[in-house]
């Protein structure tokens, strides 16, 4: 039973399109995250939600909008996709308590053509 | 701000060789430290963690000790296997920062038979 699942696993789309990535966790965690991994494998936090409230919003273009309908789900919507958005996007979840590890989904490889 | 620096790869080893991946950090506050591993085409998995100074994390033959005096968390394994080929990420989190992970750049390890 997958702990953190995100869909789709692969997404190929044209510039200018709008797309969404969905994430669900069944671990009972209260915090969820979106991370971006670029072509050089560098990982950076984008957003974090705690109990449906946005608590971290790094410097990310306004075209990226996270939505958390409940604490088990965190979706990422991207408007007007650009070539530079091509990356692997990882969803993760954890408890808020300091020192607890995050569990990651399998990633969504987004390719903008 | 918080940052993690780890040795660049790729690191190429023969089976049964000794592996060390250096990791140093800077942090505001008292961080927890993690090593994550990413196998080809997969998401990140927690390898080990340490939450306070002098703690040693260990798992699957890998070890790392939280050294506050040298702000380091070096990863070691005494005898690597081909199946250890992966990208290894050192990371830290500070509870006051929403428990987000700050990652190093990743080190690709290739173990040859």
mmCIF file with all atom_site columns, N, CA, C and O in Angstrom, chain A residues 29-74:
data_model
loop_
_atom_site.group_PDB
_atom_site.id
_atom_site.type_symbol
_atom_site.label_atom_id
_atom_site.label_alt_id
_atom_site.label_comp_id
_atom_site.label_asym_id
_atom_site.label_entity_id
_atom_site.label_seq_id
_atom_site.pdbx_PDB_ins_code
_atom_site.Cartn_x
_atom_site.Cartn_y
_atom_site.Cartn_z
_atom_site.occupancy
_atom_site.B_iso_or_equiv
_atom_site.pdbx_formal_charge
_atom_site.auth_seq_id
_atom_site.auth_comp_id
_atom_site.auth_asym_id
_atom_site.auth_atom_id
_atom_site.pdbx_PDB_model_num
ATOM 1   N N  . UNK A 1 29 ? 0.127  11.943 8.228   1.00 0.00 ? 29 UNK A N  1
ATOM 2   C CA . UNK A 1 29 ? 0.970  13.114 8.470   1.00 0.00 ? 29 UNK A CA 1
ATOM 3   C C  . UNK A 1 29 ? 0.165  14.402 8.378   1.00 0.00 ? 29 UNK A C  1
ATOM 4   O O  . UNK A 1 29 ? -0.858 14.465 7.688   1.00 0.00 ? 29 UNK A O  1
ATOM 5   N N  . UNK A 1 30 ? 0.657  15.440 9.072   1.00 0.00 ? 30 UNK A N  1
ATOM 6   C CA . UNK A 1 30 ? -0.060 16.709 9.051   1.00 0.00 ? 30 UNK A CA 1
ATOM 7   C C  . UNK A 1 30 ? 0.583  17.747 8.131   1.00 0.00 ? 30 UNK A C  1
ATOM 8   O O  . UNK A 1 30 ? 0.052  18.842 7.980   1.00 0.00 ? 30 UNK A O  1
ATOM 9   N N  . UNK A 1 31 ? 1.722  17.409 7.562   1.00 0.00 ? 31 UNK A N  1
ATOM 10  C CA . UNK A 1 31 ? 2.428  18.366 6.705   1.00 0.00 ? 31 UNK A CA 1
ATOM 11  C C  . UNK A 1 31 ? 2.778  17.707 5.376   1.00 0.00 ? 31 UNK A C  1
ATOM 12  O O  . UNK A 1 31 ? 3.244  16.566 5.343   1.00 0.00 ? 31 UNK A O  1
ATOM 13  N N  . UNK A 1 32 ? 2.560  18.443 4.302   1.00 0.00 ? 32 UNK A N  1
ATOM 14  C CA . UNK A 1 32 ? 2.892  17.960 2.964   1.00 0.00 ? 32 UNK A CA 1
ATOM 15  C C  . UNK A 1 32 ? 3.701  19.011 2.220   1.00 0.00 ? 32 UNK A C  1
ATOM 16  O O  . UNK A 1 32 ? 3.597  20.208 2.508   1.00 0.00 ? 32 UNK A O  1
ATOM 17  N N  . UNK A 1 33 ? 4.502  18.542 1.258   1.00 0.00 ? 33 UNK A N  1
ATOM 18  C CA . UNK A 1 33 ? 5.459  19.405 0.577   1.00 0.00 ? 33 UNK A CA 1
ATOM 19  C C  . UNK A 1 33 ? 5.480  19.120 -0.921  1.00 0.00 ? 33 UNK A C  1
ATOM 20  O O  . UNK A 1 33 ? 5.179  18.003 -1.357  1.00 0.00 ? 33 UNK A O  1
ATOM 21  N N  . UNK A 1 34 ? 5.908  20.121 -1.673  1.00 0.00 ? 34 UNK A N  1
ATOM 22  C CA . UNK A 1 34 ? 6.314  19.928 -3.056  1.00 0.00 ? 34 UNK A CA 1
ATOM 23  C C  . UNK A 1 34 ? 7.773  20.343 -3.184  1.00 0.00 ? 34 UNK A C  1
ATOM 24  O O  . UNK A 1 34 ? 8.156  21.436 -2.733  1.00 0.00 ? 34 UNK A O  1
ATOM 25  N N  . UNK A 1 35 ? 8.568  19.445 -3.783  1.00 0.00 ? 35 UNK A N  1
ATOM 26  C CA . UNK A 1 35 ? 9.962  19.724 -4.089  1.00 0.00 ? 35 UNK A CA 1
ATOM 27  C C  . UNK A 1 35 ? 10.156 19.620 -5.600  1.00 0.00 ? 35 UNK A C  1
ATOM 28  O O  . UNK A 1 35 ? 9.495  18.829 -6.265  1.00 0.00 ? 35 UNK A O  1
ATOM 29  N N  . UNK A 1 36 ? 11.115 20.390 -6.090  1.00 0.00 ? 36 UNK A N  1
ATOM 30  C CA . UNK A 1 36 ? 11.466 20.335 -7.506  1.00 0.00 ? 36 UNK A CA 1
ATOM 31  C C  . UNK A 1 36 ? 12.897 19.841 -7.640  1.00 0.00 ? 36 UNK A C  1
ATOM 32  O O  . UNK A 1 36 ? 13.793 20.328 -6.942  1.00 0.00 ? 36 UNK A O  1
ATOM 33  N N  . UNK A 1 37 ? 13.086 18.856 -8.527  1.00 0.00 ? 37 UNK A N  1
ATOM 34  C CA . UNK A 1 37 ? 14.435 18.360 -8.813  1.00 0.00 ? 37 UNK A CA 1
ATOM 35  C C  . UNK A 1 37 ? 14.791 18.706 -10.250 1.00 0.00 ? 37 UNK A C  1
ATOM 36  O O  . UNK A 1 37 ? 14.129 18.254 -11.184 1.00 0.00 ? 37 UNK A O  1
ATOM 37  N N  . UNK A 1 38 ? 15.863 19.468 -10.417 1.00 0.00 ? 38 UNK A N  1
ATOM 38  C CA . UNK A 1 38 ? 16.222 19.885 -11.766 1.00 0.00 ? 38 UNK A CA 1
ATOM 39  C C  . UNK A 1 38 ? 17.070 18.829 -12.469 1.00 0.00 ? 38 UNK A C  1
ATOM 40  O O  . UNK A 1 38 ? 17.302 17.749 -11.924 1.00 0.00 ? 38 UNK A O  1
ATOM 41  N N  . UNK A 1 39 ? 17.510 19.152 -13.649 1.00 0.00 ? 39 UNK A N  1
ATOM 42  C CA . UNK A 1 39 ? 18.220 18.169 -14.480 1.00 0.00 ? 39 UNK A CA 1
ATOM 43  C C  . UNK A 1 39 ? 19.558 17.751 -13.882 1.00 0.00 ? 39 UNK A C  1
ATOM 44  O O  . UNK A 1 39 ? 20.093 16.701 -14.223 1.00 0.00 ? 39 UNK A O  1
ATOM 45  N N  . UNK A 1 40 ? 20.086 18.561 -12.966 1.00 0.00 ? 40 UNK A N  1
ATOM 46  C CA . UNK A 1 40 ? 21.339 18.218 -12.296 1.00 0.00 ? 40 UNK A CA 1
ATOM 47  C C  . UNK A 1 40 ? 21.097 17.541 -10.953 1.00 0.00 ? 40 UNK A C  1
ATOM 48  O O  . UNK A 1 40 ? 22.012 17.411 -10.146 1.00 0.00 ? 40 UNK A O  1
ATOM 49  N N  . UNK A 1 41 ? 19.855 17.128 -10.731 1.00 0.00 ? 41 UNK A N  1
ATOM 50  C CA . UNK A 1 41 ? 19.475 16.388 -9.521  1.00 0.00 ? 41 UNK A CA 1
ATOM 51  C C  . UNK A 1 41 ? 19.359 17.278 -8.281  1.00 0.00 ? 41 UNK A C  1
ATOM 52  O O  . UNK A 1 41 ? 19.180 16.757 -7.183  1.00 0.00 ? 41 UNK A O  1
ATOM 53  N N  . UNK A 1 42 ? 19.475 18.589 -8.450  1.00 0.00 ? 42 UNK A N  1
ATOM 54  C CA . UNK A 1 42 ? 19.378 19.465 -7.294  1.00 0.00 ? 42 UNK A CA 1
ATOM 55  C C  . UNK A 1 42 ? 17.925 19.563 -6.841  1.00 0.00 ? 42 UNK A C  1
ATOM 56  O O  . UNK A 1 42 ? 17.029 19.813 -7.649  1.00 0.00 ? 42 UNK A O  1
ATOM 57  N N  . UNK A 1 43 ? 17.693 19.396 -5.530  1.00 0.00 ? 43 UNK A N  1
ATOM 58  C CA . UNK A 1 43 ? 16.348 19.399 -4.951  1.00 0.00 ? 43 UNK A CA 1
ATOM 59  C C  . UNK A 1 43 ? 16.102 20.669 -4.159  1.00 0.00 ? 43 UNK A C  1
ATOM 60  O O  . UNK A 1 43 ? 16.926 21.069 -3.330  1.00 0.00 ? 43 UNK A O  1
ATOM 61  N N  . UNK A 1 44 ? 14.918 21.281 -4.392  1.00 0.00 ? 44 UNK A N  1
ATOM 62  C CA . UNK A 1 44 ? 14.607 22.505 -3.675  1.00 0.00 ? 44 UNK A CA 1
ATOM 63  C C  . UNK A 1 44 ? 13.134 22.518 -3.298  1.00 0.00 ? 44 UNK A C  1
ATOM 64  O O  . UNK A 1 44 ? 12.269 22.157 -4.087  1.00 0.00 ? 44 UNK A O  1
ATOM 65  N N  . UNK A 1 45 ? 12.857 22.973 -2.072  1.00 0.00 ? 45 UNK A N  1
ATOM 66  C CA . UNK A 1 45 ? 11.483 23.075 -1.612  1.00 0.00 ? 45 UNK A CA 1
ATOM 67  C C  . UNK A 1 45 ? 10.743 24.132 -2.413  1.00 0.00 ? 45 UNK A C  1
ATOM 68  O O  . UNK A 1 45 ? 11.306 25.166 -2.775  1.00 0.00 ? 45 UNK A O  1
ATOM 69  N N  . UNK A 1 46 ? 9.483  23.855 -2.713  1.00 0.00 ? 46 UNK A N  1
ATOM 70  C CA . UNK A 1 46 ? 8.626  24.848 -3.357  1.00 0.00 ? 46 UNK A CA 1
ATOM 71  C C  . UNK A 1 46 ? 7.577  25.343 -2.367  1.00 0.00 ? 46 UNK A C  1
ATOM 72  O O  . UNK A 1 46 ? 7.430  26.535 -2.113  1.00 0.00 ? 46 UNK A O  1
ATOM 73  N N  . UNK A 1 47 ? 6.807  24.406 -1.844  1.00 0.00 ? 47 UNK A N  1
ATOM 74  C CA . UNK A 1 47 ? 5.699  24.742 -0.959  1.00 0.00 ? 47 UNK A CA 1
ATOM 75  C C  . UNK A 1 47 ? 5.604  23.728 0.165   1.00 0.00 ? 47 UNK A C  1
ATOM 76  O O  . UNK A 1 47 ? 6.039  22.592 0.030   1.00 0.00 ? 47 UNK A O  1
ATOM 77  N N  . UNK A 1 48 ? 4.950  24.170 1.255   1.00 0.00 ? 48 UNK A N  1
ATOM 78  C CA . UNK A 1 48 ? 4.626  23.261 2.336   1.00 0.00 ? 48 UNK A CA 1
ATOM 79  C C  . UNK A 1 48 ? 3.279  23.662 2.921   1.00 0.00 ? 48 UNK A C  1
ATOM 80  O O  . UNK A 1 48 ? 2.993  24.851 3.086   1.00 0.00 ? 48 UNK A O  1
ATOM 81  N N  . UNK A 1 49 ? 2.468  22.662 3.200   1.00 0.00 ? 49 UNK A N  1
ATOM 82  C CA . UNK A 1 49 ? 1.174  22.865 3.827   1.00 0.00 ? 49 UNK A CA 1
ATOM 83  C C  . UNK A 1 49 ? 1.115  22.084 5.132   1.00 0.00 ? 49 UNK A C  1
ATOM 84  O O  . UNK A 1 49 ? 1.560  20.938 5.199   1.00 0.00 ? 49 UNK A O  1
ATOM 85  N N  . UNK A 1 50 ? 0.544  22.723 6.135   1.00 0.00 ? 50 UNK A N  1
ATOM 86  C CA . UNK A 1 50 ? 0.309  22.059 7.400   1.00 0.00 ? 50 UNK A CA 1
ATOM 87  C C  . UNK A 1 50 ? -1.188 22.117 7.693   1.00 0.00 ? 50 UNK A C  1
ATOM 88  O O  . UNK A 1 50 ? -1.745 23.206 7.823   1.00 0.00 ? 50 UNK A O  1
ATOM 89  N N  . UNK A 1 51 ? -1.806 20.951 7.767   1.00 0.00 ? 51 UNK A N  1
ATOM 90  C CA . UNK A 1 51 ? -3.254 20.910 8.012   1.00 0.00 ? 51 UNK A CA 1
ATOM 91  C C  . UNK A 1 51 ? -4.022 21.868 7.101   1.00 0.00 ? 51 UNK A C  1
ATOM 92  O O  . UNK A 1 51 ? -4.831 22.673 7.554   1.00 0.00 ? 51 UNK A O  1
ATOM 93  N N  . UNK A 1 52 ? -3.736 21.785 5.835   1.00 0.00 ? 52 UNK A N  1
ATOM 94  C CA . UNK A 1 52 ? -4.388 22.549 4.770   1.00 0.00 ? 52 UNK A CA 1
ATOM 95  C C  . UNK A 1 52 ? -3.978 24.016 4.714   1.00 0.00 ? 52 UNK A C  1
ATOM 96  O O  . UNK A 1 52 ? -4.484 24.753 3.874   1.00 0.00 ? 52 UNK A O  1
ATOM 97  N N  . UNK A 1 53 ? -3.086 24.448 5.574   1.00 0.00 ? 53 UNK A N  1
ATOM 98  C CA . UNK A 1 53 ? -2.657 25.847 5.540   1.00 0.00 ? 53 UNK A CA 1
ATOM 99  C C  . UNK A 1 53 ? -1.252 25.967 4.966   1.00 0.00 ? 53 UNK A C  1
ATOM 100 O O  . UNK A 1 53 ? -0.345 25.223 5.354   1.00 0.00 ? 53 UNK A O  1
ATOM 101 N N  . UNK A 1 54 ? -1.074 26.931 4.078   1.00 0.00 ? 54 UNK A N  1
ATOM 102 C CA . UNK A 1 54 ? 0.230  27.165 3.466   1.00 0.00 ? 54 UNK A CA 1
ATOM 103 C C  . UNK A 1 54 ? 1.181  27.739 4.506   1.00 0.00 ? 54 UNK A C  1
ATOM 104 O O  . UNK A 1 54 ? 0.893  28.757 5.129   1.00 0.00 ? 54 UNK A O  1
ATOM 105 N N  . UNK A 1 55 ? 2.322  27.067 4.709   1.00 0.00 ? 55 UNK A N  1
ATOM 106 C CA . UNK A 1 55 ? 3.283  27.564 5.685   1.00 0.00 ? 55 UNK A CA 1
ATOM 107 C C  . UNK A 1 55 ? 4.630  27.894 5.059   1.00 0.00 ? 55 UNK A C  1
ATOM 108 O O  . UNK A 1 55 ? 5.413  28.627 5.644   1.00 0.00 ? 55 UNK A O  1
ATOM 109 N N  . UNK A 1 56 ? 4.945  27.329 3.926   1.00 0.00 ? 56 UNK A N  1
ATOM 110 C CA . UNK A 1 56 ? 6.178  27.658 3.220   1.00 0.00 ? 56 UNK A CA 1
ATOM 111 C C  . UNK A 1 56 ? 5.826  27.933 1.771   1.00 0.00 ? 56 UNK A C  1
ATOM 112 O O  . UNK A 1 56 ? 5.156  27.155 1.119   1.00 0.00 ? 56 UNK A O  1
ATOM 113 N N  . UNK A 1 57 ? 6.300  29.060 1.290   1.00 0.00 ? 57 UNK A N  1
ATOM 114 C CA . UNK A 1 57 ? 6.115  29.420 -0.112  1.00 0.00 ? 57 UNK A CA 1
ATOM 115 C C  . UNK A 1 57 ? 7.423  30.044 -0.561  1.00 0.00 ? 57 UNK A C  1
ATOM 116 O O  . UNK A 1 57 ? 7.662  31.231 -0.332  1.00 0.00 ? 57 UNK A O  1
ATOM 117 N N  . UNK A 1 58 ? 8.302  29.216 -1.117  1.00 0.00 ? 58 UNK A N  1
ATOM 118 C CA . UNK A 1 58 ? 9.588  29.714 -1.565  1.00 0.00 ? 58 UNK A CA 1
ATOM 119 C C  . UNK A 1 58 ? 9.388  30.581 -2.807  1.00 0.00 ? 58 UNK A C  1
ATOM 120 O O  . UNK A 1 58 ? 8.268  30.731 -3.293  1.00 0.00 ? 58 UNK A O  1
ATOM 121 N N  . UNK A 1 59 ? 10.461 31.117 -3.293  1.00 0.00 ? 59 UNK A N  1
ATOM 122 C CA . UNK A 1 59 ? 10.364 31.989 -4.461  1.00 0.00 ? 59 UNK A CA 1
ATOM 123 C C  . UNK A 1 59 ? 10.017 31.161 -5.687  1.00 0.00 ? 59 UNK A C  1
ATOM 124 O O  . UNK A 1 59 ? 10.891 30.595 -6.343  1.00 0.00 ? 59 UNK A O  1
ATOM 125 N N  . UNK A 1 60 ? 8.748  31.060 -5.936  1.00 0.00 ? 60 UNK A N  1
ATOM 126 C CA . UNK A 1 60 ? 8.247  30.255 -7.043  1.00 0.00 ? 60 UNK A CA 1
ATOM 127 C C  . UNK A 1 60 ? 7.331  31.155 -7.878  1.00 0.00 ? 60 UNK A C  1
ATOM 128 O O  . UNK A 1 60 ? 6.573  31.937 -7.304  1.00 0.00 ? 60 UNK A O  1
ATOM 129 N N  . UNK A 1 61 ? 7.397  31.067 -9.207  1.00 0.00 ? 61 UNK A N  1
ATOM 130 C CA . UNK A 1 61 ? 6.508  31.905 -10.028 1.00 0.00 ? 61 UNK A CA 1
ATOM 131 C C  . UNK A 1 61 ? 5.038  31.717 -9.666  1.00 0.00 ? 61 UNK A C  1
ATOM 132 O O  . UNK A 1 61 ? 4.617  30.624 -9.261  1.00 0.00 ? 61 UNK A O  1
ATOM 133 N N  . UNK A 1 62 ? 4.273  32.774 -9.827  1.00 0.00 ? 62 UNK A N  1
ATOM 134 C CA . UNK A 1 62 ? 2.845  32.721 -9.520  1.00 0.00 ? 62 UNK A CA 1
ATOM 135 C C  . UNK A 1 62 ? 2.083  31.733 -10.377 1.00 0.00 ? 62 UNK A C  1
ATOM 136 O O  . UNK A 1 62 ? 0.927  31.388 -10.065 1.00 0.00 ? 62 UNK A O  1
ATOM 137 N N  . UNK A 1 63 ? 2.713  31.265 -11.438 1.00 0.00 ? 63 UNK A N  1
ATOM 138 C CA . UNK A 1 63 ? 2.065  30.268 -12.293 1.00 0.00 ? 63 UNK A CA 1
ATOM 139 C C  . UNK A 1 63 ? 1.867  28.936 -11.568 1.00 0.00 ? 63 UNK A C  1
ATOM 140 O O  . UNK A 1 63 ? 1.077  28.098 -11.998 1.00 0.00 ? 63 UNK A O  1
ATOM 141 N N  . UNK A 1 64 ? 2.619  28.761 -10.490 1.00 0.00 ? 64 UNK A N  1
ATOM 142 C CA . UNK A 1 64 ? 2.504  27.540 -9.698  1.00 0.00 ? 64 UNK A CA 1
ATOM 143 C C  . UNK A 1 64 ? 1.551  27.810 -8.535  1.00 0.00 ? 64 UNK A C  1
ATOM 144 O O  . UNK A 1 64 ? 1.784  28.721 -7.739  1.00 0.00 ? 64 UNK A O  1
ATOM 145 N N  . UNK A 1 65 ? 0.506  26.997 -8.430  1.00 0.00 ? 65 UNK A N  1
ATOM 146 C CA . UNK A 1 65 ? -0.443 27.194 -7.338  1.00 0.00 ? 65 UNK A CA 1
ATOM 147 C C  . UNK A 1 65 ? -0.765 25.852 -6.690  1.00 0.00 ? 65 UNK A C  1
ATOM 148 O O  . UNK A 1 65 ? -1.353 24.971 -7.323  1.00 0.00 ? 65 UNK A O  1
ATOM 149 N N  . UNK A 1 66 ? -0.378 25.708 -5.427  1.00 0.00 ? 66 UNK A N  1
ATOM 150 C CA . UNK A 1 66 ? -0.723 24.487 -4.703  1.00 0.00 ? 66 UNK A CA 1
ATOM 151 C C  . UNK A 1 66 ? -2.130 24.596 -4.134  1.00 0.00 ? 66 UNK A C  1
ATOM 152 O O  . UNK A 1 66 ? -2.621 25.694 -3.858  1.00 0.00 ? 66 UNK A O  1
ATOM 153 N N  . UNK A 1 67 ? -2.747 23.418 -3.950  1.00 0.00 ? 67 UNK A N  1
ATOM 154 C CA . UNK A 1 67 ? -4.061 23.399 -3.322  1.00 0.00 ? 67 UNK A CA 1
ATOM 155 C C  . UNK A 1 67 ? -4.150 22.159 -2.441  1.00 0.00 ? 67 UNK A C  1
ATOM 156 O O  . UNK A 1 67 ? -3.805 21.059 -2.877  1.00 0.00 ? 67 UNK A O  1
ATOM 157 N N  . UNK A 1 68 ? -4.632 22.354 -1.230  1.00 0.00 ? 68 UNK A N  1
ATOM 158 C CA . UNK A 1 68 ? -4.738 21.242 -0.293  1.00 0.00 ? 68 UNK A CA 1
ATOM 159 C C  . UNK A 1 68 ? -6.177 21.132 0.175   1.00 0.00 ? 68 UNK A C  1
ATOM 160 O O  . UNK A 1 68 ? -6.578 21.831 1.108   1.00 0.00 ? 68 UNK A O  1
ATOM 161 N N  . UNK A 1 69 ? -6.979 20.247 -0.412  1.00 0.00 ? 69 UNK A N  1
ATOM 162 C CA . UNK A 1 69 ? -8.383 20.114 -0.016  1.00 0.00 ? 69 UNK A CA 1
ATOM 163 C C  . UNK A 1 69 ? -8.547 19.523 1.372   1.00 0.00 ? 69 UNK A C  1
ATOM 164 O O  . UNK A 1 69 ? -9.547 19.791 2.047   1.00 0.00 ? 69 UNK A O  1
ATOM 165 N N  . UNK A 1 70 ? -7.594 18.702 1.791   1.00 0.00 ? 70 UNK A N  1
ATOM 166 C CA . UNK A 1 70 ? -7.568 18.156 3.153   1.00 0.00 ? 70 UNK A CA 1
ATOM 167 C C  . UNK A 1 70 ? -6.143 17.768 3.453   1.00 0.00 ? 70 UNK A C  1
ATOM 168 O O  . UNK A 1 70 ? -5.279 17.814 2.568   1.00 0.00 ? 70 UNK A O  1
ATOM 169 N N  . UNK A 1 71 ? -5.869 17.366 4.675   1.00 0.00 ? 71 UNK A N  1
ATOM 170 C CA . UNK A 1 71 ? -4.458 17.194 5.053   1.00 0.00 ? 71 UNK A CA 1
ATOM 171 C C  . UNK A 1 71 ? -3.813 15.970 4.417   1.00 0.00 ? 71 UNK A C  1
ATOM 172 O O  . UNK A 1 71 ? -2.600 15.803 4.503   1.00 0.00 ? 71 UNK A O  1
ATOM 173 N N  . UNK A 1 72 ? -4.598 15.140 3.755   1.00 0.00 ? 72 UNK A N  1
ATOM 174 C CA . UNK A 1 72 ? -4.029 13.966 3.084   1.00 0.00 ? 72 UNK A CA 1
ATOM 175 C C  . UNK A 1 72 ? -3.732 14.210 1.612   1.00 0.00 ? 72 UNK A C  1
ATOM 176 O O  . UNK A 1 72 ? -3.168 13.345 0.937   1.00 0.00 ? 72 UNK A O  1
ATOM 177 N N  . UNK A 1 73 ? -4.107 15.380 1.105   1.00 0.00 ? 73 UNK A N  1
ATOM 178 C CA . UNK A 1 73 ? -3.936 15.669 -0.319  1.00 0.00 ? 73 UNK A CA 1
ATOM 179 C C  . UNK A 1 73 ? -3.283 17.026 -0.531  1.00 0.00 ? 73 UNK A C  1
ATOM 180 O O  . UNK A 1 73 ? -3.599 18.000 0.155   1.00 0.00 ? 73 UNK A O  1
ATOM 181 N N  . UNK A 1 74 ? -2.364 17.060 -1.484  1.00 0.00 ? 74 UNK A N  1
ATOM 182 C CA . UNK A 1 74 ? -1.756 18.332 -1.887  1.00 0.00 ? 74 UNK A CA 1
ATOM 183 C C  . UNK A 1 74 ? -1.505 18.264 -3.381  1.00 0.00 ? 74 UNK A C  1
ATOM 184 O O  . UNK A 1 74 ? -0.709 17.454 -3.848  1.00 0.00 ? 74 UNK A O  1
#
